[in-house]
Amino acid sequence: MSADLRAEAAQVNWFHSIELAAGFVTPGRADTSAQIPRLHLPDLTGKTVLDVGAWDGFFSFEAERRGAARVVALDTFSWQARGEGTGKAGFELARRALGSKVEDIEVEVMDISPETVGGTFDVVLFLGVLYHLKHPFLAIEKLRSVTREMLILETHVDLIGSRRPAMAFYPGFELEEDWTNWWGPNPAAVIGMLEQSGFSDAHQVHPRSWLPGRAARAVRALRGTGGTKPRRAVMRQGRAVFHATLE
């Protein structure tokens, strides 16, 4: 690995952990490689993949590594340099360092259509984006319009344990003190939105059971190590992954 690559990578405020060269992994805030098993990715050999909310591009490059014939990375918000952020620099550096052919387009989620993203895709990735959007149901309908086979959706969820479809609304900084977090749908709401958007089958693939995670959160709450969230919120919130397919 060249000293220039290490020096250039040091100038990027990484969100994703990406192995740019043998033994050199970017210091991302997200342990992205650990997230892969939770997604239950299908065989991507020869598939076309759209990665919505690509940021530094880890999942785009992973899809390419797994044999996808064409991968398009889509983002806008995360590619805009603001504050301590470095915008699209991480994605562009990683693509260059990996010798990747991943394409990139800057389109707002609400503007997604076959015309704006260059057609439809066998697999669409929508990871860690839904709860950041003011209009999540409409966003899923937009994704349905460009999905040929499968949508893989990962999101923050709230109101775990309620069977009735519902969403928690965060008008301020209630979730992680982040003003970009708007909604916490429960799993039933996510599945309902997917089904009402035209997917023939929608189901949760991770976690298989909420019990271990909720037990661990309860212990942390009792010990006072659950962060700034109220103890009730610690118990009812989590992350979940859903697959939605078309016949």
Short mmCIF file of C-alpha atoms in Angstrom, two decimals:
data_model
loop_
_atom_site.label_atom_id
_atom_site.label_comp_id
_atom_site.label_asym_id
_atom_site.label_seq_id
_atom_site.Cartn_x
_atom_site.Cartn_y
_atom_site.Cartn_z
CA MET A 1 0.00 0.00 0.00
CA SER A 2 1.33 3.42 -0.93
CA ALA A 3 1.99 6.14 1.62
CA ASP A 4 -0.04 8.47 -0.58
CA LEU A 5 -3.16 6.31 -0.16
CA ARG A 6 -2.80 6.26 3.61
CA ALA A 7 -2.23 10.02 3.69
CA GLU A 8 -5.23 10.72 1.45
CA ALA A 9 -7.45 8.41 3.51
CA ALA A 10 -6.44 10.28 6.66
CA GLN A 11 -8.06 13.42 5.25
CA VAL A 12 -11.49 11.77 5.02
CA ASN A 13 -14.05 11.67 7.83
CA TRP A 14 -15.10 8.07 7.18
CA PHE A 15 -18.48 6.62 8.06
CA HIS A 16 -17.89 3.19 6.49
CA SER A 17 -15.06 0.83 7.36
CA ILE A 18 -13.66 -0.21 3.98
CA GLU A 19 -10.55 -2.29 3.27
CA LEU A 20 -8.78 -0.15 0.69
CA ALA A 21 -5.68 -2.35 0.56
CA ALA A 22 -4.53 -5.57 2.22
CA GLY A 23 -4.57 -4.93 5.95
CA PHE A 24 -5.63 -1.28 5.66
CA VAL A 25 -9.22 -0.58 6.75
CA THR A 26 -10.63 2.93 6.96
CA PRO A 27 -11.54 4.09 10.50
CA GLY A 28 -15.27 4.31 9.86
CA ARG A 29 -17.82 4.92 12.59
CA ALA A 30 -19.83 1.97 11.31
CA ASP A 31 -18.49 -1.58 11.49
CA THR A 32 -19.86 -2.35 8.05
CA SER A 33 -18.35 -5.82 7.64
CA ALA A 34 -20.20 -6.92 10.79
CA GLN A 35 -23.48 -5.78 9.23
CA ILE A 36 -23.22 -8.04 6.18
CA PRO A 37 -24.51 -11.26 7.85
CA ARG A 38 -27.60 -9.40 9.09
CA LEU A 39 -28.63 -8.45 5.55
CA HIS A 40 -28.95 -12.03 4.25
CA LEU A 41 -27.84 -10.97 0.79
CA PRO A 42 -28.96 -13.19 -2.09
CA ASP A 43 -26.58 -14.46 -4.76
CA LEU A 44 -25.64 -11.29 -6.63
CA THR A 45 -23.76 -12.95 -9.47
CA GLY A 46 -24.72 -11.25 -12.71
CA LYS A 47 -27.32 -9.04 -10.99
CA THR A 48 -27.86 -5.30 -11.28
CA VAL A 49 -27.80 -3.49 -7.94
CA LEU A 50 -28.88 -0.01 -6.87
CA ASP A 51 -27.48 1.15 -3.52
CA VAL A 52 -29.64 4.02 -2.24
CA GLY A 53 -27.90 6.11 0.40
CA ALA A 54 -24.46 4.78 -0.54
CA TRP A 55 -22.33 7.28 1.47
CA ASP A 56 -18.72 5.95 1.38
CA GLY A 57 -19.87 3.05 -0.77
CA PHE A 58 -19.02 -0.02 1.29
CA PHE A 59 -22.18 -1.91 0.29
CA SER A 60 -21.86 -0.85 -3.35
CA PHE A 61 -18.31 -2.20 -3.50
CA GLU A 62 -19.35 -5.33 -1.61
CA ALA A 63 -22.08 -6.01 -4.18
CA GLU A 64 -19.50 -5.64 -6.95
CA ARG A 65 -17.12 -7.94 -5.09
CA ARG A 66 -19.90 -10.53 -4.90
CA GLY A 67 -20.23 -10.62 -8.66
CA ALA A 68 -22.91 -8.05 -9.51
CA ALA A 69 -22.78 -7.16 -13.20
CA ARG A 70 -23.68 -3.52 -12.63
CA VAL A 71 -23.79 -1.47 -9.43
CA VAL A 72 -25.07 2.08 -9.13
CA ALA A 73 -24.40 4.06 -5.94
CA LEU A 74 -26.96 6.78 -5.24
CA ASP A 75 -26.75 9.56 -2.67
CA THR A 76 -27.12 13.29 -2.22
CA PHE A 77 -27.19 14.34 1.45
CA SER A 78 -24.11 12.39 2.56
CA TRP A 79 -22.13 13.51 -0.50
CA GLN A 80 -22.51 17.17 0.43
CA ALA A 81 -19.55 18.41 2.46
CA ARG A 82 -20.80 20.20 5.57
CA GLY A 83 -19.33 20.85 9.00
CA GLU A 84 -16.70 18.20 9.67
CA GLY A 85 -17.98 16.03 6.84
CA THR A 86 -15.90 15.41 3.74
CA GLY A 87 -18.79 14.71 1.39
CA LYS A 88 -18.10 12.38 -1.51
CA ALA A 89 -14.32 12.21 -0.95
CA GLY A 90 -14.48 8.82 0.76
CA PHE A 91 -16.54 7.21 -1.99
CA GLU A 92 -14.33 8.56 -4.75
CA LEU A 93 -11.12 7.54 -2.98
CA ALA A 94 -12.41 4.04 -2.27
CA ARG A 95 -13.58 3.56 -5.85
CA ARG A 96 -10.17 4.62 -7.14
CA ALA A 97 -8.21 2.53 -4.63
CA LEU A 98 -10.31 -0.58 -5.33
CA GLY A 99 -10.23 -0.15 -9.09
CA SER A 100 -14.02 -0.31 -8.97
CA LYS A 101 -16.46 0.18 -11.82
CA VAL A 102 -19.35 1.17 -9.52
CA GLU A 103 -21.32 4.02 -11.09
CA ASP A 104 -22.58 7.00 -9.11
CA ILE A 105 -25.60 9.25 -9.47
CA GLU A 106 -26.86 12.10 -7.32
CA VAL A 107 -30.65 11.86 -7.09
CA GLU A 108 -32.94 12.63 -4.17
CA VAL A 109 -34.86 9.61 -2.86
CA MET A 110 -38.16 11.33 -3.62
CA ASP A 111 -37.07 11.80 -7.23
CA ILE A 112 -36.22 8.13 -7.83
CA SER A 113 -37.84 6.64 -10.91
CA PRO A 114 -36.69 4.42 -13.80
CA GLU A 115 -36.04 7.61 -15.77
CA THR A 116 -33.83 9.27 -13.14
CA VAL A 117 -31.75 6.24 -12.14
CA GLY A 118 -31.29 4.62 -15.54
CA GLY A 119 -33.86 1.83 -15.48
CA THR A 120 -34.81 -0.86 -12.99
CA PHE A 121 -32.58 -3.10 -10.89
CA ASP A 122 -32.67 -6.72 -9.80
CA VAL A 123 -31.73 -5.82 -6.22
CA VAL A 124 -32.16 -2.47 -4.46
CA LEU A 125 -30.35 -1.75 -1.17
CA PHE A 126 -31.94 0.78 1.17
CA LEU A 127 -29.82 0.64 4.29
CA GLY A 128 -30.08 3.12 7.16
CA VAL A 129 -32.10 5.69 5.23
CA LEU A 130 -35.83 5.24 5.85
CA TYR A 131 -35.99 6.88 9.28
CA HIS A 132 -34.16 9.95 7.99
CA LEU A 133 -36.97 10.77 5.54
CA LYS A 134 -40.02 12.94 6.20
CA HIS A 135 -42.14 10.81 3.86
CA PRO A 136 -41.10 7.16 4.36
CA PHE A 137 -44.17 5.57 2.75
CA LEU A 138 -43.71 7.61 -0.43
CA ALA A 139 -40.01 6.70 -0.46
CA ILE A 140 -40.85 2.99 -0.46
CA GLU A 141 -43.24 3.53 -3.37
CA LYS A 142 -40.42 5.24 -5.27
CA LEU A 143 -38.14 2.27 -4.59
CA ARG A 144 -40.82 -0.15 -5.78
CA SER A 145 -40.81 1.59 -9.16
CA VAL A 146 -37.16 0.67 -9.76
CA THR A 147 -37.10 -2.83 -8.19
CA ARG A 148 -37.28 -5.91 -10.41
CA GLU A 149 -36.72 -8.70 -7.89
CA MET A 150 -35.85 -7.70 -4.32
CA LEU A 151 -35.60 -4.71 -2.00
CA ILE A 152 -33.40 -5.08 1.07
CA LEU A 153 -34.31 -2.48 3.69
CA GLU A 154 -32.46 -1.85 6.97
CA THR A 155 -33.77 0.71 9.42
CA HIS A 156 -34.10 1.94 12.97
CA VAL A 157 -37.34 0.67 14.50
CA ASP A 158 -39.36 1.77 17.52
CA LEU A 159 -42.45 0.57 19.39
CA ILE A 160 -41.14 -3.01 19.28
CA GLY A 161 -43.71 -5.40 20.68
CA SER A 162 -46.73 -3.60 19.27
CA ARG A 163 -48.49 -5.72 16.66
CA ARG A 164 -50.47 -2.78 15.31
CA PRO A 165 -48.59 -0.90 12.54
CA ALA A 166 -47.37 2.36 14.04
CA MET A 167 -44.52 4.87 13.90
CA ALA A 168 -42.90 7.04 16.53
CA PHE A 169 -42.40 10.63 15.37
CA TYR A 170 -39.26 12.54 16.35
CA PRO A 171 -39.87 16.24 15.57
CA GLY A 172 -36.66 17.36 17.28
CA PHE A 173 -33.55 15.66 18.61
CA GLU A 174 -35.26 12.79 20.42
CA LEU A 175 -33.39 10.04 18.54
CA GLU A 176 -29.63 10.07 19.10
CA GLU A 177 -29.71 13.89 19.30
CA ASP A 178 -29.80 13.91 15.50
CA TRP A 179 -32.14 16.36 13.76
CA THR A 180 -32.13 14.22 10.59
CA ASN A 181 -33.95 11.36 12.37
CA TRP A 182 -37.70 11.69 11.83
CA TRP A 183 -39.43 8.33 12.29
CA GLY A 184 -39.24 5.07 14.19
CA PRO A 185 -41.62 2.64 12.47
CA ASN A 186 -42.32 -0.66 14.16
CA PRO A 187 -41.76 -3.86 12.14
CA ALA A 188 -45.47 -4.22 11.39
CA ALA A 189 -45.51 -0.71 9.89
CA VAL A 190 -42.48 -1.42 7.69
CA ILE A 191 -44.01 -4.64 6.39
CA GLY A 192 -47.35 -2.92 5.86
CA MET A 193 -45.79 -0.09 3.85
CA LEU A 194 -43.85 -2.58 1.73
CA GLU A 195 -46.94 -4.66 0.99
CA GLN A 196 -49.12 -1.63 0.26
CA SER A 197 -46.45 -0.36 -2.14
CA GLY A 198 -46.87 -3.42 -4.32
CA PHE A 199 -44.32 -5.95 -3.09
CA SER A 200 -45.78 -9.45 -3.20
CA ASP A 201 -43.90 -10.66 -0.13
CA ALA A 202 -42.33 -8.69 2.73
CA HIS A 203 -40.81 -10.14 5.85
CA GLN A 204 -38.26 -9.40 8.55
CA VAL A 205 -34.99 -11.34 8.26
CA HIS A 206 -33.08 -9.78 11.18
CA PRO A 207 -33.31 -10.10 14.05
CA ARG A 208 -35.01 -13.49 14.10
CA SER A 209 -36.06 -12.80 17.68
CA TRP A 210 -36.17 -9.58 19.66
CA LEU A 211 -35.77 -11.31 23.04
CA PRO A 212 -31.94 -11.39 23.31
CA GLY A 213 -31.54 -7.79 22.20
CA ARG A 214 -34.31 -6.51 24.44
CA ALA A 215 -32.86 -8.41 27.40
CA ALA A 216 -29.43 -6.90 26.79
CA ARG A 217 -30.91 -3.41 26.50
CA ALA A 218 -32.83 -3.95 29.74
CA VAL A 219 -29.63 -4.88 31.56
CA ARG A 220 -27.84 -1.80 30.20
CA ALA A 221 -30.76 0.40 31.22
CA LEU A 222 -30.78 -1.01 34.75
CA ARG A 223 -27.05 -0.41 35.01
CA GLY A 224 -27.47 3.12 33.72
CA THR A 225 -25.37 2.47 30.60
CA GLY A 226 -28.12 2.84 28.02
CA GLY A 227 -26.95 6.25 26.82
CA THR A 228 -29.17 9.32 26.99
CA LYS A 229 -32.37 7.50 26.00
CA PRO A 230 -35.08 6.97 28.64
CA ARG A 231 -35.11 3.36 29.84
CA ARG A 232 -38.48 2.70 28.20
CA ALA A 233 -37.11 3.86 24.84
CA VAL A 234 -34.04 1.64 25.22
CA MET A 235 -36.33 -1.37 25.55
CA ARG A 236 -38.57 -0.65 22.59
CA GLN A 237 -36.01 0.48 19.98
CA GLY A 238 -33.60 -1.42 17.77
CA ARG A 239 -32.50 -2.12 14.19
CA ALA A 240 -34.16 -4.48 11.75
CA VAL A 241 -33.69 -5.80 8.21
CA PHE A 242 -36.50 -6.63 5.81
CA HIS A 243 -36.67 -8.37 2.44
CA ALA A 244 -39.42 -7.45 -0.01
CA THR A 245 -39.77 -9.40 -3.23
CA LEU A 246 -41.81 -9.36 -6.42
CA GLU A 247 -43.30 -12.34 -8.21
#
